[in-house]
mmCIF file of C-alpha atoms and ligand atoms in Angstrom:
data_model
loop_
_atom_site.group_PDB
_atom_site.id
_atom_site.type_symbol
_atom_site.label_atom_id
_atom_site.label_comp_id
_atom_site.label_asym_id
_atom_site.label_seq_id
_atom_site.Cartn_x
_atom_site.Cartn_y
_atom_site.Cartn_z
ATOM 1 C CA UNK A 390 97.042 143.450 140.716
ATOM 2 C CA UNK A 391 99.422 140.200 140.997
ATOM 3 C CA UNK A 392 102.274 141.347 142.398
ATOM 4 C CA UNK A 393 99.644 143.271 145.333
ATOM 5 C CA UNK A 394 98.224 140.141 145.807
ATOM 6 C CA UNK A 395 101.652 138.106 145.959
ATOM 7 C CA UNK A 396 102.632 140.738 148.300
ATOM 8 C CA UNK A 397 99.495 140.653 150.461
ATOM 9 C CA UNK A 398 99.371 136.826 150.781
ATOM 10 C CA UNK A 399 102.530 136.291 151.510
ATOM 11 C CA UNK A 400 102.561 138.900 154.238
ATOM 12 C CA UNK A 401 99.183 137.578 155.733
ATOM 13 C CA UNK A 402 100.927 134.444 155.628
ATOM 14 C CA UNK A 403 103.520 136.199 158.006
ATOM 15 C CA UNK A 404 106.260 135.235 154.512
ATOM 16 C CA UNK A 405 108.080 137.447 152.980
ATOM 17 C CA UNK A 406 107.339 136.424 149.496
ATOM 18 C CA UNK A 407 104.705 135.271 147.114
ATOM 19 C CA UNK A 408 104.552 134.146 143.765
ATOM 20 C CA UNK A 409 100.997 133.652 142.374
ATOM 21 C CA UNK A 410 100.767 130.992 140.002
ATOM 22 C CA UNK A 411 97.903 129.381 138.024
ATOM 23 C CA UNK A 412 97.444 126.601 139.904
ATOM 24 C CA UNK A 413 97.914 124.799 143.163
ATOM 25 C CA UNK A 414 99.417 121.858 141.186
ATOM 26 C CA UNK A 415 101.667 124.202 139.463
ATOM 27 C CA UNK A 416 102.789 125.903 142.635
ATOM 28 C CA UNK A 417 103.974 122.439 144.326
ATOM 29 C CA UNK A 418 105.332 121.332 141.161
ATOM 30 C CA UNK A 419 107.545 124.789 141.142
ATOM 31 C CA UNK A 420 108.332 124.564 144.809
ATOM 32 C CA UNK A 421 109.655 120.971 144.367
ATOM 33 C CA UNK A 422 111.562 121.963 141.089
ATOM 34 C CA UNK A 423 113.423 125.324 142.187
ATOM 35 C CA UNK A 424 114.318 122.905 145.398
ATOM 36 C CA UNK A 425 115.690 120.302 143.152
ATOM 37 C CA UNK A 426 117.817 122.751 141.119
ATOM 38 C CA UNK A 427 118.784 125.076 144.258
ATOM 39 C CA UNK A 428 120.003 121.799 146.570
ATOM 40 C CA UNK A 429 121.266 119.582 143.710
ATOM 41 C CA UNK A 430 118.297 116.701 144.444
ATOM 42 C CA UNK A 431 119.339 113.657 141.995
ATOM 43 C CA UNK A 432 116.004 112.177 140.098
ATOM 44 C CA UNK A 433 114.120 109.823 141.741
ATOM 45 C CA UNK A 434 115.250 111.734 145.294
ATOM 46 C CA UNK A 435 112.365 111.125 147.531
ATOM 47 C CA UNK A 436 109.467 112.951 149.388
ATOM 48 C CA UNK A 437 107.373 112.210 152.053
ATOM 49 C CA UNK A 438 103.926 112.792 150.978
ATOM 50 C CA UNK A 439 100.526 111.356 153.388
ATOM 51 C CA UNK A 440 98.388 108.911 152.449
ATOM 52 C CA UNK A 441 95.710 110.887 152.631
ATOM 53 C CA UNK A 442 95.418 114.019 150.542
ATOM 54 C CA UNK A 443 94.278 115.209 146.840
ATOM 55 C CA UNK A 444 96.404 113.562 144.348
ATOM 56 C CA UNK A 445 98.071 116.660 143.162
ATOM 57 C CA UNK A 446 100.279 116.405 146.248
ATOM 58 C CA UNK A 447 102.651 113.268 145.221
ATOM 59 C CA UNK A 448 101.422 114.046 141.714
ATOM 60 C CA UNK A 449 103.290 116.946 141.439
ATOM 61 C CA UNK A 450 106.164 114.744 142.837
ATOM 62 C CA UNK A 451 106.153 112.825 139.830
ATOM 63 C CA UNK A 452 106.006 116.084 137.500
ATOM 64 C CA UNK A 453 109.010 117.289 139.485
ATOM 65 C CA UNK A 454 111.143 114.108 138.855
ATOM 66 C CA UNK A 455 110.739 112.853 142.158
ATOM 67 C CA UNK A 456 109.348 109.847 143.882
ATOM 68 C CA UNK A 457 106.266 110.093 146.421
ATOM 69 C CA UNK A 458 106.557 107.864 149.695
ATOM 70 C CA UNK A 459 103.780 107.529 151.357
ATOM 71 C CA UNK A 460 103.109 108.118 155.535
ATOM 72 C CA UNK A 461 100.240 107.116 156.814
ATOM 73 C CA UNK A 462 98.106 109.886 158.756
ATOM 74 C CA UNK A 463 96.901 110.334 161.817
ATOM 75 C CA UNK A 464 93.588 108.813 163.094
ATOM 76 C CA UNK A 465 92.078 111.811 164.495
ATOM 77 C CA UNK A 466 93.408 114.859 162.350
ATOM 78 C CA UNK A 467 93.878 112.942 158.738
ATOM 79 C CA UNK A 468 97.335 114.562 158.443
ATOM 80 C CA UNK A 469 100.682 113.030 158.023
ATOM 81 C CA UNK A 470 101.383 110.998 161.586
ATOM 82 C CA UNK A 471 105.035 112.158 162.823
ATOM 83 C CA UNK A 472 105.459 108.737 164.172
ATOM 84 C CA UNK A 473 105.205 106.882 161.048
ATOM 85 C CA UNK A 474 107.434 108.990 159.304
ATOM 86 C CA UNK A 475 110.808 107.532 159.812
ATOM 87 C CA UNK A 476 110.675 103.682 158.810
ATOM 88 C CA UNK A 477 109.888 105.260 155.289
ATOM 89 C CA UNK A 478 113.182 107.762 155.385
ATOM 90 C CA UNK A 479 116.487 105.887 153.369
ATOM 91 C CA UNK A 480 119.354 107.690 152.258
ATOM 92 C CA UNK A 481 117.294 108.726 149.034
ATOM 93 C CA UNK A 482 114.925 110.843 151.034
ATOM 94 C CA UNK A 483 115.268 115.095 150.391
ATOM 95 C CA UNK A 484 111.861 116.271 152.108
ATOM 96 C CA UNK A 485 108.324 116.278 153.108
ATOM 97 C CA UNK A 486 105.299 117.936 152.060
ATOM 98 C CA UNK A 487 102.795 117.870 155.136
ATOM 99 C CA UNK A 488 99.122 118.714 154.171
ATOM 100 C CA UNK A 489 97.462 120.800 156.331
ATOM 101 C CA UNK A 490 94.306 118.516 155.229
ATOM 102 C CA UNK A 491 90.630 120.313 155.249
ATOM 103 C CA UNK A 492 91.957 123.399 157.258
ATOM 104 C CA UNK A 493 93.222 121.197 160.283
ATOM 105 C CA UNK A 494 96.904 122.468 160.597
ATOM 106 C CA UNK A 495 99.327 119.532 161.054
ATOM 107 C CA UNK A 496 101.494 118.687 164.078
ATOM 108 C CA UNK A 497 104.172 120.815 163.206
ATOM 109 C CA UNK A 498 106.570 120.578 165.959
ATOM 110 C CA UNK A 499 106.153 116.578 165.771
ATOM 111 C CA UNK A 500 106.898 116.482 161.568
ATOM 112 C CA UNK A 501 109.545 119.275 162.422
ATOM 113 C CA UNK A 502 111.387 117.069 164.939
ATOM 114 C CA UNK A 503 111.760 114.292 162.561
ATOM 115 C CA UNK A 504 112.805 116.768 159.456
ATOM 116 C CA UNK A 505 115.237 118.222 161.538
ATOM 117 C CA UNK A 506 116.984 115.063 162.729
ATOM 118 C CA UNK A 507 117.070 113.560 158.879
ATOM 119 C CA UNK A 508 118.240 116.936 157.371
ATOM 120 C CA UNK A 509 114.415 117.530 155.420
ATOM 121 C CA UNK A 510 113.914 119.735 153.568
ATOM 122 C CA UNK A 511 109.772 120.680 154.315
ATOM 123 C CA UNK A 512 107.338 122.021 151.858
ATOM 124 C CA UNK A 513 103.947 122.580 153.445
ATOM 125 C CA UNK A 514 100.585 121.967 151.484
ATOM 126 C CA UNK A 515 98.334 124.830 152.505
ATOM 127 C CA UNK A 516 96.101 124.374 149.153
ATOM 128 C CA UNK A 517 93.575 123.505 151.783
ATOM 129 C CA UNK A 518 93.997 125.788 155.253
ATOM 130 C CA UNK A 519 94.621 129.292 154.136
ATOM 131 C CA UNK A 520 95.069 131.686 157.200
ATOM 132 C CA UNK A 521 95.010 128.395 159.836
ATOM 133 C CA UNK A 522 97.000 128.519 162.507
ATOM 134 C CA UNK A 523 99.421 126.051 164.629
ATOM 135 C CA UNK A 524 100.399 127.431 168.159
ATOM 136 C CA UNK A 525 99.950 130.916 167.074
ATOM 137 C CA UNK A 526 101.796 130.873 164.378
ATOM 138 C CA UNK A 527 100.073 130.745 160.237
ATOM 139 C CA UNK A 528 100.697 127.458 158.636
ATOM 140 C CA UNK A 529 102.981 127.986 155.453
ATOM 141 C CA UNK A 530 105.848 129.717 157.618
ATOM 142 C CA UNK A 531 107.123 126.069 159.475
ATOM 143 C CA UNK A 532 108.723 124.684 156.378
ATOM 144 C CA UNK A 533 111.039 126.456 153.571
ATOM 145 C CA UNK A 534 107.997 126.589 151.763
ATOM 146 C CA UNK A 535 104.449 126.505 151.209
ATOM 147 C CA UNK A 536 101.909 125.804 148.185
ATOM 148 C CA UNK A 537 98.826 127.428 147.922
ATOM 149 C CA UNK A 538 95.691 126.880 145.592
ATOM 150 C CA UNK A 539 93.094 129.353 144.941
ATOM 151 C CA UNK A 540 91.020 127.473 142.582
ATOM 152 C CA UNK A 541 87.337 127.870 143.273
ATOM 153 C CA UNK A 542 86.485 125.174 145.953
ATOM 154 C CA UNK A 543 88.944 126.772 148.112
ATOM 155 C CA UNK A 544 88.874 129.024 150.969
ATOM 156 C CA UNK A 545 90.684 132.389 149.091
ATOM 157 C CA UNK A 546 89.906 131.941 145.719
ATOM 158 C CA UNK A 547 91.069 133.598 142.081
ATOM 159 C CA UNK A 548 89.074 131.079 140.138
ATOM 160 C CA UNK A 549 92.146 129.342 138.899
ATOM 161 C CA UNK A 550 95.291 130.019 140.518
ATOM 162 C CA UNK A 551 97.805 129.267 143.112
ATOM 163 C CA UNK A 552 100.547 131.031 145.140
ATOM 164 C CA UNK A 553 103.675 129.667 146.299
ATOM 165 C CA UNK A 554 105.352 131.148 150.020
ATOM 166 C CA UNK A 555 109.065 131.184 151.154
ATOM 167 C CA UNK A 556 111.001 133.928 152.896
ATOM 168 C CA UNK A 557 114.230 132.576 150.429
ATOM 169 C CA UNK A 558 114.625 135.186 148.009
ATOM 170 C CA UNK A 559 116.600 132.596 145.617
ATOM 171 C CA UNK A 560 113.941 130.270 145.110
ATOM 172 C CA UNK A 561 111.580 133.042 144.916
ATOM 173 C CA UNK A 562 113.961 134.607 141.570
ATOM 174 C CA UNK A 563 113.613 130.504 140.820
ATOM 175 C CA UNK A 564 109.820 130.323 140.917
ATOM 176 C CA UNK A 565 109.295 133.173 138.917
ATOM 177 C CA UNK A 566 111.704 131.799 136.134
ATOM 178 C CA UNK A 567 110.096 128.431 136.145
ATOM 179 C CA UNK A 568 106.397 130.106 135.727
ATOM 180 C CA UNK A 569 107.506 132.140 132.834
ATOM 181 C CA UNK A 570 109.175 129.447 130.453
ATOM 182 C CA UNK A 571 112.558 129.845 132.304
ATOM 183 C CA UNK A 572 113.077 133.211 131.532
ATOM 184 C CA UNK A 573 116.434 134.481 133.265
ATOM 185 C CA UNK A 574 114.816 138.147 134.347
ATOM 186 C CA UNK A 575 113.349 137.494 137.549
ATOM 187 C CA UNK A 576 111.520 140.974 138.303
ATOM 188 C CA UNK A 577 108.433 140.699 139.503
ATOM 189 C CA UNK A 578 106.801 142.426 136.206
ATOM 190 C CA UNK A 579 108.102 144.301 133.263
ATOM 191 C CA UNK A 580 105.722 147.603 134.993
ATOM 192 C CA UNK A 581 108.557 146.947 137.840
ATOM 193 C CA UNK A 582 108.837 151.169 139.071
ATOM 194 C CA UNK A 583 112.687 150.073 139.124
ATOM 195 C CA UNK A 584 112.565 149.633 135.782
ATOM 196 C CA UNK A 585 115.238 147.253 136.304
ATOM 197 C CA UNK A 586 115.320 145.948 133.281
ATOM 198 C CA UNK A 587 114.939 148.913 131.255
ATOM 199 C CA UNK A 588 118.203 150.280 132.669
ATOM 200 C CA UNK A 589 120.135 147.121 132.254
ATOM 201 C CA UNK A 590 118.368 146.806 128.486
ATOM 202 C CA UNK A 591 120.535 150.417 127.615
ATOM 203 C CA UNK A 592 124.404 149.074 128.805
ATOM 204 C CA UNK A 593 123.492 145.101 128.356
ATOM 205 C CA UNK A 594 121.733 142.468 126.999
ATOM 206 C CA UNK A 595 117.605 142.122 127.085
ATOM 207 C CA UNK A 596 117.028 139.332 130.035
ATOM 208 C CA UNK A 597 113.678 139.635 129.904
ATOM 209 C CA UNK A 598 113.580 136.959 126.642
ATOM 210 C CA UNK A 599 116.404 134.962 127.669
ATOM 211 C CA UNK A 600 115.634 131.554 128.776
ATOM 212 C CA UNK A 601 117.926 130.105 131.714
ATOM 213 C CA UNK A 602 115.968 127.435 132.113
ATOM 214 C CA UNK A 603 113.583 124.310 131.213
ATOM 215 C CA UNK A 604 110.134 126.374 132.345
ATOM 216 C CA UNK A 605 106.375 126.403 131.727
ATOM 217 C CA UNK A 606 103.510 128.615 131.601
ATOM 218 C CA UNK A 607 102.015 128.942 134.974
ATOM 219 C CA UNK A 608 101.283 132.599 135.310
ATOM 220 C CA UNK A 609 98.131 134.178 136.199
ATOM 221 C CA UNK A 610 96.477 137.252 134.747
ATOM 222 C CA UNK A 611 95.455 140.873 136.174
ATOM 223 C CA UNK A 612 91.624 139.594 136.576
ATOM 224 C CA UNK A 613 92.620 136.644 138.784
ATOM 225 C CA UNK A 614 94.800 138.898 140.350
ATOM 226 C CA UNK A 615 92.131 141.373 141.317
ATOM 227 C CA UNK A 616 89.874 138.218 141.994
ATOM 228 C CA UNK A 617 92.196 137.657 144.827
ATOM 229 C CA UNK A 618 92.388 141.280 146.648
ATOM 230 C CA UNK A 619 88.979 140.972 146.381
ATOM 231 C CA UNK A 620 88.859 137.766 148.598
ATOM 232 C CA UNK A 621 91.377 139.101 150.868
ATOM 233 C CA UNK A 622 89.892 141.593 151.990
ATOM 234 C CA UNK A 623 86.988 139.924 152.714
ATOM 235 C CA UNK A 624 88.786 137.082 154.404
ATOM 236 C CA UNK A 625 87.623 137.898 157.783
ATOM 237 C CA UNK A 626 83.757 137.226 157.041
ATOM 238 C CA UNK A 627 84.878 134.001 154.353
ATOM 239 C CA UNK A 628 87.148 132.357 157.440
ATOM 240 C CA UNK A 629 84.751 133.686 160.526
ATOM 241 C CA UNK A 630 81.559 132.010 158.932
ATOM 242 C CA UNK A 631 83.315 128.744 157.622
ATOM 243 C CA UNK A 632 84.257 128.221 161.573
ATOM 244 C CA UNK A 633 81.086 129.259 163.055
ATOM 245 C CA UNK A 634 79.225 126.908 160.232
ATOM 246 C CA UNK A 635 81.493 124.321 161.082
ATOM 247 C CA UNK A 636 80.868 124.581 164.892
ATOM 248 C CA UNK A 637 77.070 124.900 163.966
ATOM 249 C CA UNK A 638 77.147 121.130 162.482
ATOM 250 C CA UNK A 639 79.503 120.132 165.193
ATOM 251 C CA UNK A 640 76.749 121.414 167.803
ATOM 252 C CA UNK A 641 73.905 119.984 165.817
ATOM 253 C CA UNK A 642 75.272 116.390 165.116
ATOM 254 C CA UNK A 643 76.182 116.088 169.153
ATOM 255 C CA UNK A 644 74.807 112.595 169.775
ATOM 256 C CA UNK A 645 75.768 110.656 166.426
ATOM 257 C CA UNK A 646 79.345 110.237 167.707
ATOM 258 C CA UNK A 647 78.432 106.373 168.609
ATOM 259 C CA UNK A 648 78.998 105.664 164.639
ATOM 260 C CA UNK A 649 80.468 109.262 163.223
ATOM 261 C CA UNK A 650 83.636 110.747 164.121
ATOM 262 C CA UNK A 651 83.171 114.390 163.947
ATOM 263 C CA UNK A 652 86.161 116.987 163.894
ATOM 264 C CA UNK A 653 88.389 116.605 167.087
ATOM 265 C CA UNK A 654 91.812 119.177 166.959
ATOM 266 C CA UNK A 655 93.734 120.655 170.496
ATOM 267 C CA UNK A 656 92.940 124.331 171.522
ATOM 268 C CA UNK A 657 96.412 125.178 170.008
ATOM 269 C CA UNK A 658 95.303 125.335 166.454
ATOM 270 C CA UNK A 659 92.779 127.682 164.547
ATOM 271 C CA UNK A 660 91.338 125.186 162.147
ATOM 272 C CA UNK A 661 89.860 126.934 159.216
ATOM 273 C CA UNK A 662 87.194 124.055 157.996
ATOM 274 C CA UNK A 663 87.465 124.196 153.808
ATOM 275 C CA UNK A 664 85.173 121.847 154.577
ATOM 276 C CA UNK A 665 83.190 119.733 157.385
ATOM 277 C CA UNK A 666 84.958 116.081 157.676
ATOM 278 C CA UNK A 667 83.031 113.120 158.958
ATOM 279 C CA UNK A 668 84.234 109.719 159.215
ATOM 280 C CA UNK A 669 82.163 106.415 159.866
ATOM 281 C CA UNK A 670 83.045 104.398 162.768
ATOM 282 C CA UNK A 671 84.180 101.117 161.601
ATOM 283 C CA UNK A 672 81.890 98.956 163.560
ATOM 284 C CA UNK A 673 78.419 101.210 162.106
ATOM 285 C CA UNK A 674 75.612 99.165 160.506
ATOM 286 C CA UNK A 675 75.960 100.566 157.730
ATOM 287 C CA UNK A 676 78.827 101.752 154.589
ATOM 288 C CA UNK A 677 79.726 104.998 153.500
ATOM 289 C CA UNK A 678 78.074 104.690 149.851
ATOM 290 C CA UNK A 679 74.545 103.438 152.083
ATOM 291 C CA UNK A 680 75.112 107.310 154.500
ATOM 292 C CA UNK A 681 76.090 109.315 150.838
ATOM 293 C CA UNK A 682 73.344 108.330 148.305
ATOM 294 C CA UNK A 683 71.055 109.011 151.491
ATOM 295 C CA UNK A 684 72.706 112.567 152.060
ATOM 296 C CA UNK A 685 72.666 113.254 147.889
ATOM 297 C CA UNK A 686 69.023 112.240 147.165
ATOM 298 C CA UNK A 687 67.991 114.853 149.676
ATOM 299 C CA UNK A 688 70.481 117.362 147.534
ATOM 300 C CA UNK A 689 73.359 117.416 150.519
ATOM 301 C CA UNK A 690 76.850 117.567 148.533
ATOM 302 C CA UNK A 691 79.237 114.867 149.502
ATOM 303 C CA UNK A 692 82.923 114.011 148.473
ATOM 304 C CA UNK A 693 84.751 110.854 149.596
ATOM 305 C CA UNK A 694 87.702 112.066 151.910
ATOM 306 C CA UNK A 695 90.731 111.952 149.474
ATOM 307 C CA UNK A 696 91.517 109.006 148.827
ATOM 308 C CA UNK A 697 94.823 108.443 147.197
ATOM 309 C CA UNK A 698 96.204 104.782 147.291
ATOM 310 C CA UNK A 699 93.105 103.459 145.979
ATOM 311 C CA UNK A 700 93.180 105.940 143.002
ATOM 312 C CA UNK A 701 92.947 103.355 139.419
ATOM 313 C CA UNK A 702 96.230 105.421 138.023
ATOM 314 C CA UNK A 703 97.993 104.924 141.582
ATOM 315 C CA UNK A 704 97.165 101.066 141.309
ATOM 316 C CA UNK A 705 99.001 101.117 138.381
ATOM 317 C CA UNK A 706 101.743 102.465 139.179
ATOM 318 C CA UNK A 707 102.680 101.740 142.714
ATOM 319 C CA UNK A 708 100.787 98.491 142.657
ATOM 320 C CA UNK A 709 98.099 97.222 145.744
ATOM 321 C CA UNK A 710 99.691 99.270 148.875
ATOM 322 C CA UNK A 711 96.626 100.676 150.442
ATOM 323 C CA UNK A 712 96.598 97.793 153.167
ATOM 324 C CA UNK A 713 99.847 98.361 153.924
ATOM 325 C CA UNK A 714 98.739 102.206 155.407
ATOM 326 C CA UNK A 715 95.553 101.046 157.832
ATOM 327 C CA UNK A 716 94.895 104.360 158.717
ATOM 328 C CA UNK A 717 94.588 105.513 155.282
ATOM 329 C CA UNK A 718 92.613 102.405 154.389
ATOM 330 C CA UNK A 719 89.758 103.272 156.923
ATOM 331 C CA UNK A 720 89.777 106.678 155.525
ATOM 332 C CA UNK A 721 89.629 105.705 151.746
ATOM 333 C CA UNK A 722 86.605 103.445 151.910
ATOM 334 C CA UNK A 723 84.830 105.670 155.565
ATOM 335 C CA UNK A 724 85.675 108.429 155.386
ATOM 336 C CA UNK A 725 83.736 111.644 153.463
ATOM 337 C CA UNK A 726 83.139 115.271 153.932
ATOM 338 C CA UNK A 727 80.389 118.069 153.340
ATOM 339 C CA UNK A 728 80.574 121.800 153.086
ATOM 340 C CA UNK A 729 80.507 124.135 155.606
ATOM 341 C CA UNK A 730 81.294 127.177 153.341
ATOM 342 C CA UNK A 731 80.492 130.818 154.132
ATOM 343 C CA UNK A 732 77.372 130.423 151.138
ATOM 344 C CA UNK A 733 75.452 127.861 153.762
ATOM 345 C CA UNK A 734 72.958 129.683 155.841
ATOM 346 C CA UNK A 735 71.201 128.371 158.670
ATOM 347 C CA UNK A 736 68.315 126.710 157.633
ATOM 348 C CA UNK A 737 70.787 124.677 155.131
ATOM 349 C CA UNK A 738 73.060 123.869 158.059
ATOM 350 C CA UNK A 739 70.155 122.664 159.902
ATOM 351 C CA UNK A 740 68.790 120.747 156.919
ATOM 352 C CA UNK A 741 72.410 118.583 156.886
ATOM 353 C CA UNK A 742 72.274 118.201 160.372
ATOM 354 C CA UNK A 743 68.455 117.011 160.280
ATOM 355 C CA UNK A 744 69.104 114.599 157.105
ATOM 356 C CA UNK A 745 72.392 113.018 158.818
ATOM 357 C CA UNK A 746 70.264 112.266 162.144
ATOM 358 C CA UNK A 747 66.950 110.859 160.335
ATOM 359 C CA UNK A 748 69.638 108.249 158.335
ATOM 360 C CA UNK A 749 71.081 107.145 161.661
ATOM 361 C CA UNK A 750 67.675 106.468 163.739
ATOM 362 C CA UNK A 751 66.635 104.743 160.385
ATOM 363 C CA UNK A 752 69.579 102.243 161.321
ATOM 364 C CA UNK A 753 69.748 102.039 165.243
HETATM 365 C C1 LIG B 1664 95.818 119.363 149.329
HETATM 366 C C2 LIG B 1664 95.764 119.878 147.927
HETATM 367 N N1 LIG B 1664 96.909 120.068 147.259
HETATM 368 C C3 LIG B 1664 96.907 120.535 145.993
HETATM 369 C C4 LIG B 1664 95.745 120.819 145.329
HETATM 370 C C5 LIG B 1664 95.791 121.246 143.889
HETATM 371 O O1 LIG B 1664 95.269 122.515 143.669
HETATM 372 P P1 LIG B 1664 94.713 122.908 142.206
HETATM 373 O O2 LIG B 1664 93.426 122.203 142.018
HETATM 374 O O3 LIG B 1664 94.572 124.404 142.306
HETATM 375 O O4 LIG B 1664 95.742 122.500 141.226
HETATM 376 C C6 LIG B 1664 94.529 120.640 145.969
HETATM 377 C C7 LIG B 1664 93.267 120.920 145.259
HETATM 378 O O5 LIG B 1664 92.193 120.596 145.607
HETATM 379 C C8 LIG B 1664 94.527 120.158 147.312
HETATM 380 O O6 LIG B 1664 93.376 119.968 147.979
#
């Protein structure tokens, strides 16, 4: 059931591999790891990571050995903003991990421009845009790699669980040593029908407990696996509704744009809303916590849009920086999202739209 899903996701992700792993934290932290070990990156070699995004991003960064920079992001689509990107690149940079942030791909051929004139290496964050799409083309296959989760707020989901994306068939043998405690046999599963192993086990040594490297335990099991062919083949109804539910609220809150900025992305990307982003324009009467208590007591979710500079554990350890990123700063303390999953139906839809417009005339 895991290797069909590895296989399926990867090839809906138009990659030729997958590696399903039990988390999206995990998967980054493997990606940046089988990087480090497969292009010699020193410790402390650093990544590009947005200001914006959920902490397991730079996070895993850390895990890996590495050090998160951070780029500020782009007004209008909250991802990493190409143009800030090179005043943070020094001779110590090795990549970038773009976040493809609520389902809104990034600008691809801007970030790619950049990578390509510094030598990047690119690992794309997909934990939140699963089958999205930048100028035709799936988001995960731009970069040498991409990180998926499929823990249960996501679009695709196994419960737990993540997949990692490459079409490099030595970091893929890489990957699945480092989920497996470093194990040196890198077959996709001891029920391989090659038997690989087997074979090799009658004229040389076992592989299959011989440890190559410093690993972990990041697998997943069968039932997550068959959690996930589940999902896939019902992707088309889970993505379809999440867009039409999206362009529902979009429709519904036309009007409020004097003090919300709604979801704005070119015609060249299929954004696949993981959830509905709203931000509040700086000069509105009013603060975010004011528009979210409002929303809550009248049982509409809400999250704060993922703020990351502002985080207590990133305070202490990268020190006061968030005014240094004014993008991200606007974002940490306006910025906020509901859902627009496939579980809404209509008359919940219309509910968040009706609650959002009764706060505002309350304030105009
Ligand atoms: C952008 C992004 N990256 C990574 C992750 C981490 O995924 P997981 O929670 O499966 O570890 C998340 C999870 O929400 C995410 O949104």
């Amino acid at each position: 059931m895991v290797n069909r899903f590895e296989r399926e996701f990867a090839k809906l992700h138009e990659q030729r591999y997958g590696v399903a792993c039990n988390s999206g934290t995990s998967a980054l932290h493997v990606a940046l790891e089988a990087m480090k070990e497969k292009f010699g990156w020193a410790d402390e070699s650093e990544v590009l990571v947005p200001t914006i995004t959920f902490i397991a991003t730079s996070n895993a960064c850390i895990h890996a050995g590495l050090k998160p920079v951070f780029v500020d992001v782009d007004p209008i689509s909250y991802n990493m903003a190409a143009s800030c990107m090179e005043k943070h690149i020094t001779e110590r940079t090795v990549a970038a991990i773009p976040v493809h942030t609520f389902g809104q791909p990034c600008d691809m051929d801007a970030i790619l421009e950049v990578t390509r004139k510094y030598g990047l290496r690119v690992l794309e964050d997909c934990a939140e845009a699963h089958f999205a799409t930048y100028k035709g083309k799936k988001i995960g296959s731009f970069g040498n790699m991409a990180a998926f989760s499929t823990y249960v707020a996501h679009t695709i989901t196994t419960g737990i669980g993540g997949v990692i994306t490459t079409n490099d068939l030595t970091l893929t043998e890489i990957f699945r040593s480092l989920i497996a405690h470093g194990r040196a046999c890198t077959c996709e599963t001891c029920l391989d029908p090659r038997q690989v192993c087997k074979l090799r086990m009658q004229t040389e040594m076992d592989k299959r407990f011989m440890m190559v490297r410093m690993g972990y335990s990041y697998r997943i099991g069968e039932l997550e696996g068959a959690l996930g062919l589940g999902q896939l083949e019902n992707r088309d109804h889970i993505m379809n509704t999440r867009k039409e539910n999206a362009h529902y609220l979009s429709e519904g809150l036309q009007g409020t744009e004097k003090y919300l900025q709604l979801p704005e992305y070119p015609d060249y990307v299929d954004h696949s809303f993981m959830m509905y982003p709203i931000v509040i324009k700086k000069d509105a009467p009013f603060m975010r916590d004011e528009f979210t208590h409002f929303l809550e007591k009248n049982n509409i979710e809400t999250r704060p849009m993922l703020p990351l500079l502002n985080q207590p554990v990133y305070r202490e350890l990268f020190g006061e920086i968030e005014s240094d990123y004014p993008v991200a700063e606007w974002l940490d303390h306006y910025g906020l999202y509901v859902g627009c999953h496939h579980g809404l139906n209509r008359e919940q839809l219309d509910k968040i739209v009706a609650k959002i417009k009764e706060f505002l005339q309350n304030k105009v």
